[in-house]
Amino acid sequence: MSQQVWAAQALESFDAVVSATEGFRSRAGQRLMAEQVAHTFSSATLGKVDEESGEAAPTRSIAVIQAGTGVGKSLAYCAPAIALALSRGTRVLISTATVALQEQLVNKDLPALAALMPQPFKFALAKGRGRYVCKLKLDRLAGTGEAEEEGEDDLFAEEEAAARAKRPRHETEACMQFYSSMAQTLSKGAWDGDRDSLDTPPEPEVWSPVAAEGASCTGKHCPAFSQCTYYDKRKELVGAQVIVANHDLLLSSLGARVLPELDNCFLVLDEAHHLPATALDQFACSMDLSRITWIERLSSRGLRIGALLEVEEIADIPKHAAQLRQTLQDLARIVMDVYGVQLKSQPSAWGPARVRVPRGELPEQLIAPLGLLAASADGFLDALRAISKALRAEMRDKPDEAKRLSTLYAQIGMLAPRLEELHATAQLLLQDAPEGAVPAAKWFTLEVDGDFIVVKAHASPILPGTTLRNHLWSAVRGAVLTSATLTSCGHFDFFLREAGLHGDEATTTLEVPSPFNYAAQGTLIAAETRADPKNAAQFTTEMVDALLHDIARVEYGALVLFTSREQMRQAVDALPTAMRSVVLVQNALPRTQLLKRHRERVDNGEPSVIFGMQSFGEGLDLPGRLCESVFITKLPFAPPDDPVGEARAEWLRAVGRDPFSELVVPATAIRLAQWVGRAIRTEEDMAHVYCYDKRLTRTSYGQRLLKGLPPFALEQRAPL
């Protein structure tokens, strides 16, 4: 079948779904997007291509589509992509930014679409292993597992054991009761083992000890394999034509065969503006130079288990372990010798003290120890791989000993990832950029844990585009990237560079405007202050006065977005008594409870104002009276002390480029557009957006930022 026929059939499916949807409004922008999706995926060559035998090189086809709020992008990409996948015998992999957005697609959008499309299809949710419970760990902590063998090592890392020891007795008992309750609920089938489906998802420090993880998992050899939630969910993926993942899982599982092969499926990246930041997080690494007792534990486990299995490679483990311990101690001492004064002079109230290595050029005295560390870690890892291989062979040959062997495997696997992280961090720290090449960001941190000083080393790539080009786009054949905010100051260039697609001949861009009449539905009020926003103290005082004056007039729902915790704290402290009952502050309640209370108040005709920060600036859908006003306290520039951003700005300046114009302003434009986007969510909404930062209208870069915002009616207000 030809590309044109495939594309035409996909569009027919989209049109049929639209016409069959009761009360659905036809939108020209939505159909334009569906056309682009159909064309893009019909053009891509899927599957293996043997160029040596004369087959043409595969055609790559990638579309970057900005779809304004209200376009209905989920339907615009789902209907044509799924129709094409069914025609071509392939699958659709949808990746979005958060688990909440995944669940919206799986629980709402895809079931509605499946009911309307003529061809049936199955869909499944893919989440990382760590969001599911490990039954063996849970049984062990809940006290429902078999008694431990005498002399068996504790499976938990020493920090977790120390944390348990520090907790008050009643908290420890509450944790044990919680684990016991989880185990009972799981055994009765009343819970599916997914963290997100618990009535109240536990805090990370409570969940972590029972979370499944790849390093300690023996898969089908585990005695609990037949009851494993994670593998049950994996089975659902096998028969699904549509798989909904998230960006973290997509990037962390590259090459791991967890998700469909990227050269043989259609990839949709929703909320694609998050992809560059996710890539940087994914490929950054760090190592603890101070807490190192785990090395001795890993060494003793490796020796004991390797001896049981007669693995010859364990002979050098004591040497590698001793070298690692000594080298880490040496590195911690050298870091404090070189950077101690800077690290100790920073206030501890704002998290760990941090010092970045200029230009990524490490001091000479750190080079040799890091090289020794990398070599020792490499040798140690080789020995562990040999032990793991022998254990897997033993499991195959002795299935009746699965319980004992799985425990041995877990004892190695619980600690091995730390060794892998040591190795990766040392290698990235040692990476020396050639003349003109882009250096990695490198920095050290110092924090106090009780009486203990903890020194850590960190490294990260600074260009997400390069990382994505090498690891993701080299494998992808057909992809659609979409979001309401992909242009910056009116252009796609910044996102294309960040995403690794700038200059890629396979990439096309499309901007689909929102159907909303922003000029009639909303007003942007540029409420100036006398103080310069760069003068934080004076500005915040004046801004808070103006903010309190404005929110006192809120009749229904409103959202106030702050750029720092300190700024939000000052605003909360300044609230008059009468207004305190109206304001809901981020983190004072769990997010779901806070939003529920906000809706209840507004539904009852009462005013309700949410105070929030960056995470409340996007993803919130508060239509109608739930959000009639958005207050932006200050332009949302990224924190100035981010070491990766600092390193990147330093490199840009070194090569004669302007980081503020090229990096800071475009990134702020996308963030600001997201924040402003909370105001108008439907074609009936009417809203006001207030911005108290006079730089928006008084500077040249402010004019650039304005170009990237919806065309609200602009109203300028002099200082009160």
XYZ file of C-alpha atoms in Angstrom:
720
model
C 0.000 0.000 0.000
C 1.310 3.474 -0.854
C 2.098 6.248 1.617
C -0.747 8.351 0.221
C -3.298 5.566 0.730
C -2.099 4.917 4.285
C -2.329 8.625 5.126
C -5.780 8.964 3.528
C -7.144 5.964 5.425
C -5.726 7.310 8.700
C -7.468 10.638 8.135
C -10.719 8.858 7.297
C -10.504 7.121 10.689
C -9.926 10.459 12.394
C -12.896 12.056 10.592
C -15.122 9.083 11.448
C -14.253 9.363 15.139
C -14.932 13.117 15.163
C -18.301 12.735 13.468
C -19.276 9.888 15.832
C -18.393 11.822 18.979
C -21.560 13.201 20.515
C -21.478 16.969 20.943
C -17.944 17.181 19.569
C -17.046 20.382 17.790
C -15.118 20.174 14.525
C -11.865 22.123 14.807
C -9.826 23.118 11.777
C -6.605 23.179 13.809
C -7.177 19.694 15.151
C -7.692 18.279 11.658
C -4.587 20.106 10.406
C -2.602 18.413 13.149
C -4.148 15.011 12.324
C -3.117 15.488 8.663
C 0.473 16.170 9.698
C 0.524 13.120 11.983
C -0.858 10.889 9.203
C 1.661 12.213 6.667
C 4.586 11.846 9.070
C 3.901 8.259 10.077
C 2.943 7.089 6.596
C 6.317 8.365 5.298
C 8.530 6.513 7.787
C 10.253 3.259 6.821
C 9.846 0.720 9.614
C 11.781 -2.441 10.432
C 15.220 -3.729 9.544
C 16.705 -2.599 6.253
C 19.597 -4.424 4.577
C 21.343 -1.635 2.691
C 24.183 -3.982 1.675
C 21.765 -6.052 -0.420
C 20.626 -2.968 -2.316
C 17.635 -1.908 -0.216
C 17.159 1.845 -0.029
C 18.198 3.581 3.165
C 15.266 3.857 5.578
C 13.246 7.071 5.497
C 13.063 8.909 8.809
C 10.103 11.214 9.379
C 9.722 13.486 12.428
C 7.147 16.237 13.054
C 7.359 18.872 15.779
C 3.851 20.266 16.352
C 2.899 23.061 18.713
C -0.818 22.697 19.390
C -2.324 25.526 21.405
C -4.605 24.903 24.380
C -8.017 23.693 23.209
C -6.838 22.120 19.929
C -7.514 18.598 21.234
C -4.099 17.183 20.461
C -4.655 13.764 22.116
C -7.320 12.847 19.556
C -5.368 14.520 16.733
C -2.390 12.207 17.238
C -4.093 9.082 18.645
C -6.712 8.445 15.944
C -4.474 8.676 12.834
C -1.446 7.065 14.514
C -3.432 4.053 15.749
C -5.242 3.621 12.428
C -1.897 3.661 10.600
C -0.319 1.255 13.083
C -3.164 -1.224 12.598
C -2.854 -0.917 8.796
C 0.915 -1.383 8.857
C 1.013 -4.105 11.500
C 3.040 -2.074 13.965
C 2.531 -0.342 17.320
C 2.212 3.168 18.735
C 4.403 4.183 21.660
C 3.097 7.325 23.393
C 5.420 8.963 25.892
C 4.289 11.801 28.106
C 5.771 13.784 30.975
C 4.125 12.352 34.093
C 2.353 9.285 35.401
C -0.786 11.424 35.925
C -0.888 12.254 32.206
C -0.278 8.598 31.330
C -3.224 7.572 33.449
C -5.469 10.194 31.838
C -4.695 8.701 28.420
C -5.197 5.104 29.564
C -8.250 5.655 31.773
C -10.096 8.301 29.746
C -8.855 9.187 26.247
C -7.991 5.754 24.822
C -11.119 3.911 26.104
C -13.286 6.634 24.535
C -11.374 6.312 21.248
C -11.508 2.498 21.266
C -15.306 2.652 21.540
C -15.500 4.729 18.344
C -12.825 3.287 16.039
C -13.982 0.545 13.654
C -10.941 -1.662 14.298
C -10.417 -2.912 17.849
C -7.083 -2.289 19.543
C -5.550 -2.978 22.928
C -3.672 -0.414 24.978
C -1.502 -0.694 28.087
C 0.278 1.480 30.598
C 4.063 1.127 30.962
C 5.677 2.398 34.140
C 9.138 1.955 35.605
C 9.815 -1.121 37.701
C 10.306 1.024 40.816
C 6.620 2.007 40.888
C 5.676 -1.617 41.607
C 6.147 -3.561 44.825
C 8.635 -6.419 45.164
C 6.705 -9.167 46.946
C 9.847 -10.740 48.381
C 10.961 -7.444 49.940
C 7.454 -6.662 51.204
C 7.050 -10.095 52.812
C 10.443 -9.705 54.451
C 9.636 -6.261 55.916
C 6.088 -7.166 56.866
C 7.323 -10.265 58.703
C 5.283 -12.581 56.489
C 8.206 -14.142 54.636
C 10.092 -17.277 55.575
C 12.629 -16.979 58.372
C 16.015 -15.778 57.205
C 18.873 -18.204 57.040
C 21.347 -17.810 59.845
C 24.098 -15.364 58.952
C 22.225 -13.956 55.967
C 23.153 -10.336 55.314
C 20.605 -7.553 55.633
C 19.284 -6.668 52.170
C 18.988 -2.973 52.951
C 21.588 -0.280 52.410
C 23.212 1.164 55.492
C 21.618 4.602 55.025
C 18.177 3.004 55.093
C 19.086 1.003 58.187
C 20.428 4.166 59.814
C 17.248 6.055 58.916
C 15.177 3.329 60.579
C 17.382 3.536 63.660
C 16.922 7.344 63.878
C 13.127 7.207 63.663
C 11.106 7.443 66.852
C 9.823 4.046 67.936
C 6.208 4.894 67.127
C 7.166 5.845 63.528
C 9.042 2.576 63.044
C 6.055 0.642 64.379
C 3.722 2.603 62.088
C 5.958 1.696 59.110
C 5.880 -1.983 60.023
C 2.090 -1.860 60.372
C 1.859 -0.147 56.989
C 3.984 -2.861 55.342
C 1.919 -5.552 57.030
C -1.292 -3.928 55.792
C 0.140 -3.663 52.252
C 1.102 -7.344 52.279
C -2.355 -8.419 53.440
C -4.125 -6.215 50.874
C -1.873 -7.591 48.120
C -2.425 -11.217 49.135
C -6.223 -10.721 49.136
C -6.133 -9.227 45.638
C -7.516 -5.915 46.888
C -4.385 -4.091 45.681
C -2.514 -4.648 42.422
C 0.979 -3.805 43.719
C 1.155 -0.441 41.921
C 2.291 2.414 44.186
C 0.057 4.884 42.351
C -3.112 2.876 42.996
C -2.772 3.060 46.790
C -5.339 5.359 48.414
C -2.480 7.428 49.830
C 0.775 6.807 47.925
C 3.596 6.518 50.495
C 6.527 8.891 50.806
C 9.689 7.843 48.896
C 11.587 6.833 52.067
C 8.744 4.460 53.027
C 8.244 3.057 49.522
C 11.898 2.616 48.537
C 12.607 -0.448 50.755
C 9.791 -2.449 49.099
C 10.079 -1.135 45.522
C 11.042 -3.536 42.758
C 14.381 -2.855 41.074
C 16.198 -4.454 38.185
C 19.550 -4.992 39.862
C 18.160 -7.357 42.522
C 15.475 -9.027 40.396
C 15.941 -12.600 39.172
C 12.906 -12.499 36.884
C 11.396 -15.874 36.089
C 13.731 -17.564 38.575
C 12.201 -15.651 41.512
C 9.909 -17.778 43.700
C 7.344 -14.933 43.622
C 7.498 -14.554 39.832
C 3.980 -15.933 39.255
C 2.581 -13.258 41.616
C 4.801 -10.381 40.436
C 2.879 -7.228 39.574
C 5.678 -5.810 37.427
C 5.894 -8.883 35.185
C 2.102 -9.145 34.993
C 2.073 -5.577 33.631
C 4.900 -6.444 31.235
C 2.752 -9.262 29.808
C 0.000 -6.731 29.069
C 2.467 -4.748 26.956
C 3.166 -7.716 24.687
C -0.379 -7.866 23.304
C -1.005 -4.123 23.147
C -1.002 -2.096 19.925
C -0.737 1.148 21.931
C 1.667 1.543 24.849
C 1.642 4.641 27.049
C 4.981 5.347 28.750
C 6.697 8.431 30.161
C 9.864 10.262 29.134
C 11.881 8.926 32.080
C 11.053 5.324 31.226
C 11.597 5.906 27.500
C 15.128 7.225 28.004
C 16.132 4.901 30.837
C 15.101 1.796 28.879
C 16.834 2.598 25.578
C 18.262 -0.678 24.292
C 16.716 -2.678 27.156
C 13.773 -4.225 25.211
C 11.244 -3.033 27.771
C 9.375 -0.938 25.183
C 8.847 -1.514 21.432
C 11.924 -1.133 19.230
C 12.066 2.477 18.081
C 12.922 1.606 14.479
C 9.746 -0.462 14.202
C 6.998 1.602 15.864
C 5.430 5.066 15.779
C 6.665 7.275 18.612
C 4.527 10.140 19.967
C 6.123 12.467 22.517
C 3.401 14.452 24.253
C 4.384 17.330 26.564
C 7.612 17.211 24.540
C 8.926 20.448 26.043
C 9.988 18.308 29.055
C 12.171 15.986 26.968
C 15.463 17.991 27.080
C 15.421 18.366 30.881
C 14.561 14.684 31.287
C 17.529 13.783 29.082
C 19.922 15.817 31.224
C 18.589 14.197 34.404
C 18.837 10.760 32.866
C 22.473 11.023 31.838
C 23.772 12.933 34.878
C 25.536 10.946 37.619
C 26.963 11.371 41.117
C 28.908 9.465 43.783
C 29.190 9.679 47.550
C 32.820 10.047 48.656
C 32.061 9.795 52.384
C 29.592 6.969 53.076
C 31.572 3.969 51.872
C 30.897 1.081 54.262
C 28.733 -0.508 51.545
C 31.949 -1.413 49.674
C 33.002 -3.788 52.457
C 29.538 -5.344 52.490
C 29.532 -5.804 48.706
C 33.038 -7.264 48.852
C 32.152 -9.802 51.557
C 28.978 -10.793 49.723
C 30.824 -11.166 46.441
C 33.536 -13.318 48.023
C 31.080 -15.516 49.918
C 28.675 -16.057 47.009
C 31.468 -16.364 44.437
C 33.186 -19.024 46.574
C 29.932 -20.994 46.852
C 29.690 -20.994 43.049
C 33.441 -21.506 42.488
C 33.808 -18.309 40.443
C 37.514 -17.775 39.736
C 37.176 -14.032 39.038
C 36.569 -13.243 42.735
C 40.276 -13.506 43.578
C 40.887 -9.780 42.987
C 37.766 -8.505 44.815
C 39.606 -7.734 48.115
C 42.223 -5.728 46.199
C 39.599 -3.770 44.245
C 37.518 -3.110 47.375
C 40.519 -1.895 49.394
C 41.594 0.336 46.532
C 38.098 1.812 46.173
C 37.814 2.605 49.887
C 41.225 4.232 50.019
C 40.731 6.192 46.809
C 37.333 7.542 47.865
C 38.833 8.696 51.172
C 41.708 10.329 49.275
C 39.276 12.059 46.917
C 37.150 13.387 49.785
C 40.278 14.779 51.470
C 41.560 16.404 48.250
C 38.143 17.946 47.495
C 38.096 19.496 50.981
C 41.703 20.676 50.596
C 40.898 22.393 47.289
C 37.278 23.521 47.804
C 36.689 23.242 51.565
C 36.808 26.972 52.280
C 34.209 27.702 49.574
C 31.982 24.814 50.624
C 32.058 25.610 54.347
C 31.350 29.305 53.820
C 27.933 28.699 52.239
C 24.777 28.802 54.407
C 23.345 25.326 55.052
C 19.711 26.424 55.215
C 19.291 26.192 51.431
C 20.451 22.600 50.970
C 23.926 21.211 50.279
C 26.790 23.661 49.727
C 28.031 23.447 46.153
C 31.086 24.448 44.155
C 31.405 24.000 40.399
C 34.619 23.229 38.532
C 35.249 26.082 36.047
C 35.348 24.949 32.393
C 35.148 21.335 33.597
C 38.935 21.354 34.102
C 39.600 19.299 37.230
C 42.560 20.182 39.493
C 45.578 18.045 38.623
C 45.622 16.318 42.035
C 42.175 14.778 41.383
C 43.048 13.173 38.028
C 45.166 10.219 39.199
C 42.818 9.153 42.047
C 39.809 9.297 39.711
C 41.643 7.156 37.160
C 42.465 4.629 39.880
C 38.850 4.692 41.047
C 37.530 4.009 37.529
C 39.978 1.115 37.041
C 39.184 -0.493 40.423
C 35.425 -0.133 39.885
C 35.766 -1.679 36.419
C 37.644 -4.706 37.784
C 35.179 -5.132 40.648
C 32.231 -4.941 38.214
C 33.792 -7.638 36.007
C 33.930 -9.954 39.035
C 30.290 -9.199 39.935
C 29.179 -9.898 36.361
C 30.885 -13.301 36.541
C 29.097 -14.062 39.832
C 25.724 -12.958 38.397
C 26.262 -15.136 35.333
C 27.080 -18.127 37.524
C 24.011 -17.484 39.704
C 21.699 -17.357 36.697
C 23.162 -20.628 35.403
C 22.661 -22.205 38.843
C 19.030 -21.022 38.902
C 18.400 -22.673 35.551
C 19.942 -25.936 36.731
C 18.460 -25.976 40.265
C 14.934 -24.495 40.179
C 14.145 -26.121 43.549
C 16.697 -23.761 45.149
C 15.173 -20.609 43.613
C 14.444 -18.977 46.982
C 18.011 -19.284 48.254
C 19.604 -18.322 44.953
C 17.264 -15.339 44.457
C 18.253 -14.040 47.875
C 21.936 -14.386 47.000
C 21.334 -12.559 43.709
C 19.494 -9.773 45.531
C 22.322 -9.393 48.050
C 24.689 -8.562 45.188
C 22.123 -6.590 43.219
C 21.113 -4.266 46.067
C 24.599 -2.741 46.160
C 25.957 -3.244 42.622
C 24.201 -0.126 41.183
C 26.289 2.043 43.521
C 29.432 0.546 42.076
C 28.119 1.169 38.549
C 27.350 4.785 39.494
C 30.888 5.201 40.902
C 32.322 3.946 37.641
C 30.078 6.142 35.457
C 30.718 9.268 37.556
C 34.494 8.776 37.589
C 34.500 8.313 33.810
C 32.432 11.455 33.166
C 34.545 13.500 35.593
C 37.676 12.341 33.772
C 36.211 13.254 30.378
C 38.479 15.963 29.022
C 36.866 17.995 26.252
C 39.191 18.634 23.296
C 39.760 22.216 22.186
C 36.423 23.709 21.103
C 34.395 20.700 22.281
C 31.645 20.967 24.882
C 32.815 20.101 28.424
C 30.695 18.254 30.973
C 29.442 20.114 34.038
C 31.379 18.989 37.133
C 30.726 19.996 40.734
C 31.108 18.928 44.345
C 28.658 19.222 47.247
C 28.981 19.217 51.016
C 26.180 18.549 53.476
C 25.990 17.676 57.149
C 24.109 14.536 58.202
C 24.015 14.722 62.004
C 27.675 14.745 63.059
C 28.764 13.360 59.695
C 30.069 15.447 56.783
C 29.029 14.073 53.395
C 31.057 15.017 50.287
C 29.697 14.092 46.857
C 31.013 14.429 43.299
C 28.668 15.132 40.372
C 28.900 15.285 36.582
C 26.424 15.897 33.771
C 26.351 16.566 30.033
C 25.335 20.184 29.375
C 23.761 19.896 25.911
C 20.614 17.753 25.978
C 20.367 17.933 22.189
C 23.657 16.102 21.670
C 22.642 13.412 24.156
C 19.238 12.914 22.510
C 20.708 12.876 19.012
C 23.173 10.138 19.982
C 20.913 7.979 22.135
C 17.342 8.521 20.886
C 17.054 9.951 17.392
C 19.689 7.607 15.967
C 17.191 4.776 16.601
C 13.853 6.465 15.753
C 12.183 6.193 12.314
C 8.831 7.925 12.785
C 8.018 10.403 15.544
C 5.636 13.224 16.443
C 6.629 15.656 19.203
C 3.848 17.872 20.494
C 2.994 20.327 23.278
C 1.231 23.645 23.749
C 4.649 25.290 24.277
C 7.342 24.312 21.777
C 7.998 27.714 20.247
C 9.971 30.258 22.210
C 9.512 33.956 21.486
C 7.614 32.880 18.353
C 10.214 30.426 16.935
C 10.911 26.670 17.086
C 14.713 27.068 16.938
C 15.371 26.887 20.681
C 13.348 23.705 21.202
C 14.851 22.060 18.112
C 18.367 22.711 19.443
C 17.452 21.494 22.932
C 15.779 18.357 21.557
C 18.633 17.484 19.177
C 16.603 18.027 16.000
C 18.023 21.337 14.761
C 19.325 20.844 11.227
C 17.817 17.347 10.988
C 16.484 17.050 7.431
C 13.858 14.518 8.524
C 12.195 17.082 10.817
C 9.303 19.385 9.919
C 7.529 21.883 12.182
C 3.908 22.972 12.426
C 2.245 25.545 14.659
C -1.474 24.992 15.249
C -3.026 28.005 16.998
C -5.503 27.702 19.842
C -9.184 28.093 18.862
C -9.673 30.469 21.807
C -10.310 34.173 21.276
C -7.704 35.333 23.771
C -8.176 39.045 23.079
C -11.849 38.783 24.050
C -11.505 36.139 26.760
C -8.553 37.439 28.732
C -6.580 40.453 29.896
C -2.876 40.556 30.699
C -2.309 43.181 33.384
C 1.306 44.357 33.570
C 1.233 45.660 37.148
C 4.515 47.486 37.630
C 6.440 48.083 40.848
C 8.759 50.961 41.644
C 11.482 48.575 42.843
C 13.713 46.835 40.355
C 12.954 43.068 40.367
C 16.714 42.465 40.590
C 16.596 44.056 44.050
C 14.911 41.045 45.642
C 14.185 42.467 49.096
C 12.603 45.759 48.005
C 10.806 44.176 45.065
C 9.265 41.356 47.119
C 7.965 43.780 49.753
C 6.310 45.989 47.132
C 5.075 43.063 45.052
C 3.452 41.387 48.077
C 1.565 44.601 48.898
C 0.223 44.795 45.338
C -0.597 41.064 45.305
C -2.577 41.217 48.544
C -4.491 44.229 47.213
C -5.418 42.274 44.060
C -6.277 38.882 45.571
C -8.562 40.583 48.103
C -10.905 41.179 45.149
C -10.946 37.542 43.971
C -14.512 36.234 43.885
C -13.956 32.589 42.934
C -10.792 30.635 42.043
C -7.288 32.055 41.516
C -3.720 30.807 41.217
C -0.626 32.687 42.447
C 2.718 31.462 41.079
C 5.954 32.236 42.930
C 9.551 31.897 41.760
C 11.071 30.972 45.161
C 10.047 29.464 48.481
C 11.264 32.576 50.290
C 9.075 34.795 48.135
C 6.053 32.585 48.859
C 6.855 32.501 52.601
C 6.917 36.301 52.772
C 3.551 36.503 51.008
C 2.023 33.942 53.405
C 3.411 35.820 56.438
C 1.915 39.084 55.155
C -1.613 37.669 54.740
C -4.136 39.493 56.937
C -6.082 37.212 59.286
C -9.279 37.485 57.278
C -7.542 36.253 54.115
C -5.679 33.278 55.615
C -8.717 31.008 55.388
C -9.021 31.787 51.650
C -5.449 30.795 50.705
C -4.285 27.201 50.094
C -0.485 26.853 50.143
C 1.415 24.231 48.124
C 2.804 21.418 50.347
C 0.544 22.356 53.278
C -1.674 19.551 51.961
C -1.037 16.725 49.454
C -1.667 18.086 45.945
C -4.821 16.028 45.317
C -6.371 17.082 48.636
C -5.464 20.737 48.074
C -7.093 20.776 44.629
C -10.162 18.944 45.952
C -10.605 21.546 48.690
C -10.139 24.338 46.132
C -12.895 22.898 43.918
C -15.247 22.435 46.877
C -14.843 26.062 47.935
C -15.414 27.438 44.452
C -18.414 25.120 43.896
C -19.874 26.543 47.115
C -19.495 30.079 45.766
C -16.551 30.899 48.052
C -13.251 32.506 47.021
C -10.203 30.196 46.977
C -6.626 31.195 46.105
C -3.834 28.653 45.551
C -0.241 29.696 46.332
C 2.152 27.518 44.329
C 5.511 27.292 42.595
C 6.881 25.799 39.370
C 5.107 22.420 39.616
C 1.757 24.270 39.841
C 2.667 26.365 36.793
C 1.877 23.598 34.338
C -0.336 20.559 34.127
C -3.077 22.137 36.256
C -6.437 22.138 34.486
C -8.740 24.506 36.380
C -11.424 25.629 33.909
C -14.099 28.268 34.414
C -14.502 29.741 37.866
C -11.796 27.447 39.289
C -9.183 29.846 37.922
C -10.480 33.266 36.911
C -7.183 34.959 37.742
C -3.513 33.963 37.496
C -0.955 36.056 39.383
C 2.696 35.789 38.271
C 4.845 37.349 40.962
C 8.070 37.535 38.935
C 9.359 36.364 35.557
C 10.234 32.660 35.972
C 13.938 32.693 35.182
C 15.749 29.458 36.088
C 17.647 29.481 39.417
C 20.997 31.232 38.845
C 22.994 28.619 40.773
C 22.099 25.561 38.685
C 25.540 23.992 37.973
C 24.558 22.566 34.578
C 23.094 25.915 33.460
C 26.169 27.726 34.815
C 28.531 25.402 32.952
C 26.587 25.820 29.743
C 26.529 29.617 30.025
C 30.268 29.589 30.698
C 30.901 27.501 27.571
C 28.674 29.742 25.428
C 30.560 32.842 26.591
C 33.882 31.106 25.874
C 32.878 30.542 22.242
C 31.649 34.130 21.806
C 27.917 33.532 22.247
C 25.436 35.264 24.568
C 23.897 32.771 27.046
C 21.231 35.216 28.227
C 19.810 35.794 24.761
C 20.401 32.268 23.464
C 19.551 30.193 26.525
C 17.982 32.102 29.420
C 15.354 34.127 27.545
C 14.045 31.258 25.346
C 13.817 28.878 28.326
C 11.987 31.538 30.351
C 9.605 32.158 27.437
C 8.473 28.517 27.429
C 8.057 28.492 31.212
C 6.133 31.788 31.180
C 3.832 30.543 28.398
C 3.048 27.479 30.517
C 2.247 29.643 33.542
C 0.026 31.985 31.541
C -1.638 28.939 29.982
C -3.331 28.110 33.295
C -5.772 31.010 32.741
C -7.911 30.076 29.705
C -8.821 26.373 29.476
C -12.090 26.398 27.497
C -13.816 28.544 24.884
C -16.149 29.912 27.583
C -13.480 30.946 30.116
C -12.864 34.585 30.978
C -9.709 35.358 32.966
C -7.173 37.947 34.042
C -3.412 37.343 34.173
C -1.373 39.666 36.408
C 2.412 39.999 36.111
C 4.216 42.181 38.666
C 7.593 42.188 36.875
C 8.053 45.432 34.931
C 10.800 43.837 32.832
C 8.026 42.194 30.782
C 7.102 45.539 29.198
C 10.187 47.681 29.878
C 12.986 45.569 28.335
C 13.775 44.336 24.842
C 13.851 40.716 26.024
C 10.494 41.312 27.740
C 9.073 42.203 24.332
C 10.424 38.879 23.049
C 8.685 37.090 25.923
C 5.403 38.854 25.118
C 5.558 37.555 21.529
C 5.440 34.019 22.861
C 2.274 34.585 24.915
C -1.347 34.300 23.787
C -2.650 37.584 22.291
C -4.433 38.833 25.423
C -5.644 42.394 25.665
C -2.722 44.176 27.372
C -3.350 46.575 30.225
C -0.460 48.396 31.895
C -0.848 49.514 35.497
C 1.380 52.040 37.278
C 2.695 51.239 40.780
C -0.026 51.373 43.443
